[in-house]
């Protein structure tokens, strides 16, 4: 099951899948990153490459992850993969959609609890959960 897809700057198509994690199609071959030590434990609902070439992965319970391939090549995976959760200001850890606006802000649509905007430093909440 494919939840989301995005095209990167090189023309590859990336898929956020239900049981196979992250997959990439380069026009000839599909590559699955399910067993990859960095991406293996992430089951993304949504995927987006921003204008800076950073991939954003929204998950059902673990918030959102950013992956900077340039950092991975320079300093290794510990610095390249970063996790953002409610502890960082995200309105909910179940992220189902990601959009980048013309100003470079990232918008995260979450399950039940609403919308968060990330300006690269802080999250702003535009809706909140209210019990009925």
PDB file of C-alpha atoms in Angstrom:
ATOM      1  CA  UNK A   1       0.000   0.000   0.000  1.00  0.00           C
ATOM      2  CA  UNK A   2       1.444   3.350  -1.047  1.00  0.00           C
ATOM      3  CA  UNK A   3       0.513   6.205   1.265  1.00  0.00           C
ATOM      4  CA  UNK A   4       2.406   9.019  -0.439  1.00  0.00           C
ATOM      5  CA  UNK A   5       4.957   9.789  -3.135  1.00  0.00           C
ATOM      6  CA  UNK A   6       7.247  12.623  -4.131  1.00  0.00           C
ATOM      7  CA  UNK A   7       9.679  13.350  -6.946  1.00  0.00           C
ATOM      8  CA  UNK A   8      13.182  14.422  -5.948  1.00  0.00           C
ATOM      9  CA  UNK A   9      15.370  16.952  -7.730  1.00  0.00           C
ATOM     10  CA  UNK A  10      17.069  14.178  -9.740  1.00  0.00           C
ATOM     11  CA  UNK A  11      13.746  12.853 -11.055  1.00  0.00           C
ATOM     12  CA  UNK A  12      13.563   9.776  -8.808  1.00  0.00           C
ATOM     13  CA  UNK A  13      10.149   8.902  -7.395  1.00  0.00           C
ATOM     14  CA  UNK A  14      10.068   8.131  -3.652  1.00  0.00           C
ATOM     15  CA  UNK A  15       7.248   6.171  -2.013  1.00  0.00           C
ATOM     16  CA  UNK A  16       6.049   6.007   1.585  1.00  0.00           C
ATOM     17  CA  UNK A  17       4.581   2.515   1.902  1.00  0.00           C
ATOM     18  CA  UNK A  18       2.670   0.584   4.534  1.00  0.00           C
ATOM     19  CA  UNK A  19       4.856  -2.498   4.913  1.00  0.00           C
ATOM     20  CA  UNK A  20       7.960  -1.759   2.873  1.00  0.00           C
ATOM     21  CA  UNK A  21       9.005   1.534   4.441  1.00  0.00           C
ATOM     22  CA  UNK A  22      10.598   3.865   1.930  1.00  0.00           C
ATOM     23  CA  UNK A  23      11.124   2.878  -1.716  1.00  0.00           C
ATOM     24  CA  UNK A  24      12.707   4.741  -4.627  1.00  0.00           C
ATOM     25  CA  UNK A  25      12.155   4.325  -8.360  1.00  0.00           C
ATOM     26  CA  UNK A  26      14.888   5.728 -10.606  1.00  0.00           C
ATOM     27  CA  UNK A  27      13.069   5.101 -13.888  1.00  0.00           C
ATOM     28  CA  UNK A  28      14.415   1.557 -14.223  1.00  0.00           C
ATOM     29  CA  UNK A  29      14.711  -0.045 -10.795  1.00  0.00           C
ATOM     30  CA  UNK A  30      12.820  -0.020  -7.511  1.00  0.00           C
ATOM     31  CA  UNK A  31      14.957   0.098  -4.355  1.00  0.00           C
ATOM     32  CA  UNK A  32      13.443  -0.664  -0.947  1.00  0.00           C
ATOM     33  CA  UNK A  33      15.032   0.788   2.186  1.00  0.00           C
ATOM     34  CA  UNK A  34      13.040  -1.478   4.529  1.00  0.00           C
ATOM     35  CA  UNK A  35      16.102  -3.318   5.848  1.00  0.00           C
ATOM     36  CA  UNK A  36      18.304  -0.225   5.812  1.00  0.00           C
ATOM     37  CA  UNK A  37      19.759   0.537   9.257  1.00  0.00           C
ATOM     38  CA  UNK A  38      18.680   4.174   9.037  1.00  0.00           C
ATOM     39  CA  UNK A  39      15.215   3.887   7.506  1.00  0.00           C
ATOM     40  CA  UNK A  40      14.302   0.335   8.517  1.00  0.00           C
ATOM     41  CA  UNK A  41      12.272   1.267  11.586  1.00  0.00           C
ATOM     42  CA  UNK A  42      10.381   4.166  10.000  1.00  0.00           C
ATOM     43  CA  UNK A  43       6.962   3.370   8.539  1.00  0.00           C
ATOM     44  CA  UNK A  44       6.057   6.644   6.873  1.00  0.00           C
ATOM     45  CA  UNK A  45       2.569   7.873   6.013  1.00  0.00           C
ATOM     46  CA  UNK A  46       3.893  10.695   3.897  1.00  0.00           C
ATOM     47  CA  UNK A  47       7.131  11.815   2.260  1.00  0.00           C
ATOM     48  CA  UNK A  48       8.335  15.136   0.821  1.00  0.00           C
ATOM     49  CA  UNK A  49      11.637  16.543  -0.420  1.00  0.00           C
ATOM     50  CA  UNK A  50      11.903  20.237   0.449  1.00  0.00           C
ATOM     51  CA  UNK A  51      13.576  22.934  -1.647  1.00  0.00           C
ATOM     52  CA  UNK A  52      16.860  22.342   0.233  1.00  0.00           C
ATOM     53  CA  UNK A  53      16.940  18.645  -0.690  1.00  0.00           C
ATOM     54  CA  UNK A  54      15.934  17.429   2.775  1.00  0.00           C
ATOM     55  CA  UNK A  55      13.434  14.585   2.919  1.00  0.00           C
ATOM     56  CA  UNK A  56      10.623  14.750   5.482  1.00  0.00           C
ATOM     57  CA  UNK A  57       8.864  11.579   6.602  1.00  0.00           C
ATOM     58  CA  UNK A  58       5.618  11.709   8.565  1.00  0.00           C
ATOM     59  CA  UNK A  59       4.793   8.679  10.715  1.00  0.00           C
ATOM     60  CA  UNK A  60       1.713   7.385  12.510  1.00  0.00           C
ATOM     61  CA  UNK A  61       3.152   7.437  16.042  1.00  0.00           C
ATOM     62  CA  UNK A  62       6.691   8.802  15.954  1.00  0.00           C
ATOM     63  CA  UNK A  63       6.196  12.322  14.637  1.00  0.00           C
ATOM     64  CA  UNK A  64       8.214  13.473  11.662  1.00  0.00           C
ATOM     65  CA  UNK A  65      11.776  12.674  10.587  1.00  0.00           C
ATOM     66  CA  UNK A  66      14.047  14.805   8.450  1.00  0.00           C
ATOM     67  CA  UNK A  67      16.841  13.240   6.425  1.00  0.00           C
ATOM     68  CA  UNK A  68      19.658  15.311   4.937  1.00  0.00           C
ATOM     69  CA  UNK A  69      21.624  13.110   2.530  1.00  0.00           C
ATOM     70  CA  UNK A  70      24.458  15.652   2.374  1.00  0.00           C
ATOM     71  CA  UNK A  71      25.005  15.378   6.138  1.00  0.00           C
ATOM     72  CA  UNK A  72      24.840  11.606   5.896  1.00  0.00           C
ATOM     73  CA  UNK A  73      27.707  11.633   3.398  1.00  0.00           C
ATOM     74  CA  UNK A  74      29.760  14.101   5.472  1.00  0.00           C
ATOM     75  CA  UNK A  75      29.232  13.071   9.105  1.00  0.00           C
ATOM     76  CA  UNK A  76      27.178   9.871   9.148  1.00  0.00           C
ATOM     77  CA  UNK A  77      23.645   8.897   9.999  1.00  0.00           C
ATOM     78  CA  UNK A  78      23.518  10.246  13.555  1.00  0.00           C
ATOM     79  CA  UNK A  79      23.459  13.831  12.292  1.00  0.00           C
ATOM     80  CA  UNK A  80      21.578  13.208   9.039  1.00  0.00           C
ATOM     81  CA  UNK A  81      18.365  11.798  10.533  1.00  0.00           C
ATOM     82  CA  UNK A  82      16.455  13.950  13.026  1.00  0.00           C
ATOM     83  CA  UNK A  83      13.155  13.195  14.737  1.00  0.00           C
ATOM     84  CA  UNK A  84      10.619  15.893  15.688  1.00  0.00           C
ATOM     85  CA  UNK A  85       7.738  15.100  18.053  1.00  0.00           C
ATOM     86  CA  UNK A  86       5.273  16.810  20.361  1.00  0.00           C
ATOM     87  CA  UNK A  87       8.231  17.430  22.683  1.00  0.00           C
ATOM     88  CA  UNK A  88       9.587  19.791  20.004  1.00  0.00           C
ATOM     89  CA  UNK A  89       6.230  21.526  19.493  1.00  0.00           C
ATOM     90  CA  UNK A  90       4.548  19.358  16.847  1.00  0.00           C
ATOM     91  CA  UNK A  91       0.811  19.326  17.627  1.00  0.00           C
ATOM     92  CA  UNK A  92       0.515  15.500  17.358  1.00  0.00           C
ATOM     93  CA  UNK A  93       2.866  12.594  16.577  1.00  0.00           C
ATOM     94  CA  UNK A  94       0.557  11.122  13.929  1.00  0.00           C
ATOM     95  CA  UNK A  95       1.552  13.033  10.778  1.00  0.00           C
ATOM     96  CA  UNK A  96      -0.441  12.249   7.628  1.00  0.00           C
ATOM     97  CA  UNK A  97       0.469  15.067   5.247  1.00  0.00           C
ATOM     98  CA  UNK A  98       3.358  17.455   4.595  1.00  0.00           C
ATOM     99  CA  UNK A  99       3.441  20.527   2.372  1.00  0.00           C
ATOM    100  CA  UNK A 100       6.104  23.167   1.782  1.00  0.00           C
ATOM    101  CA  UNK A 101       4.859  26.695   1.101  1.00  0.00           C
ATOM    102  CA  UNK A 102       6.524  29.328  -1.111  1.00  0.00           C
ATOM    103  CA  UNK A 103       8.381  30.759   1.910  1.00  0.00           C
ATOM    104  CA  UNK A 104       9.952  27.403   2.789  1.00  0.00           C
ATOM    105  CA  UNK A 105       7.734  26.724   5.811  1.00  0.00           C
ATOM    106  CA  UNK A 106       6.660  23.125   6.283  1.00  0.00           C
ATOM    107  CA  UNK A 107       3.054  22.355   7.167  1.00  0.00           C
ATOM    108  CA  UNK A 108       2.210  19.086   8.914  1.00  0.00           C
ATOM    109  CA  UNK A 109      -1.338  17.768   8.879  1.00  0.00           C
ATOM    110  CA  UNK A 110      -1.887  15.437  11.812  1.00  0.00           C
ATOM    111  CA  UNK A 111      -4.512  12.929  12.792  1.00  0.00           C
ATOM    112  CA  UNK A 112      -7.265  14.316  15.039  1.00  0.00           C
ATOM    113  CA  UNK A 113      -5.225  17.155  16.494  1.00  0.00           C
ATOM    114  CA  UNK A 114      -4.736  19.517  13.626  1.00  0.00           C
ATOM    115  CA  UNK A 115      -2.065  21.518  11.906  1.00  0.00           C
ATOM    116  CA  UNK A 116       1.507  22.574  12.684  1.00  0.00           C
ATOM    117  CA  UNK A 117       3.802  24.905  10.746  1.00  0.00           C
ATOM    118  CA  UNK A 118       7.595  24.549  11.035  1.00  0.00           C
ATOM    119  CA  UNK A 119       9.787  27.493  10.023  1.00  0.00           C
ATOM    120  CA  UNK A 120      13.030  25.558  10.407  1.00  0.00           C
ATOM    121  CA  UNK A 121      13.382  26.438  14.086  1.00  0.00           C
ATOM    122  CA  UNK A 122      10.000  26.373  15.810  1.00  0.00           C
ATOM    123  CA  UNK A 123       6.568  24.852  15.423  1.00  0.00           C
ATOM    124  CA  UNK A 124       3.398  26.931  15.447  1.00  0.00           C
ATOM    125  CA  UNK A 125       0.049  25.240  16.066  1.00  0.00           C
ATOM    126  CA  UNK A 126      -2.957  26.408  14.070  1.00  0.00           C
ATOM    127  CA  UNK A 127      -5.537  24.120  15.595  1.00  0.00           C
ATOM    128  CA  UNK A 128      -5.901  22.144  18.754  1.00  0.00           C
ATOM    129  CA  UNK A 129      -7.814  19.168  20.021  1.00  0.00           C
ATOM    130  CA  UNK A 130     -10.868  19.859  22.144  1.00  0.00           C
ATOM    131  CA  UNK A 131     -12.764  17.081  23.860  1.00  0.00           C
ATOM    132  CA  UNK A 132     -16.499  17.179  23.313  1.00  0.00           C
TER     133      UNK A 132
END
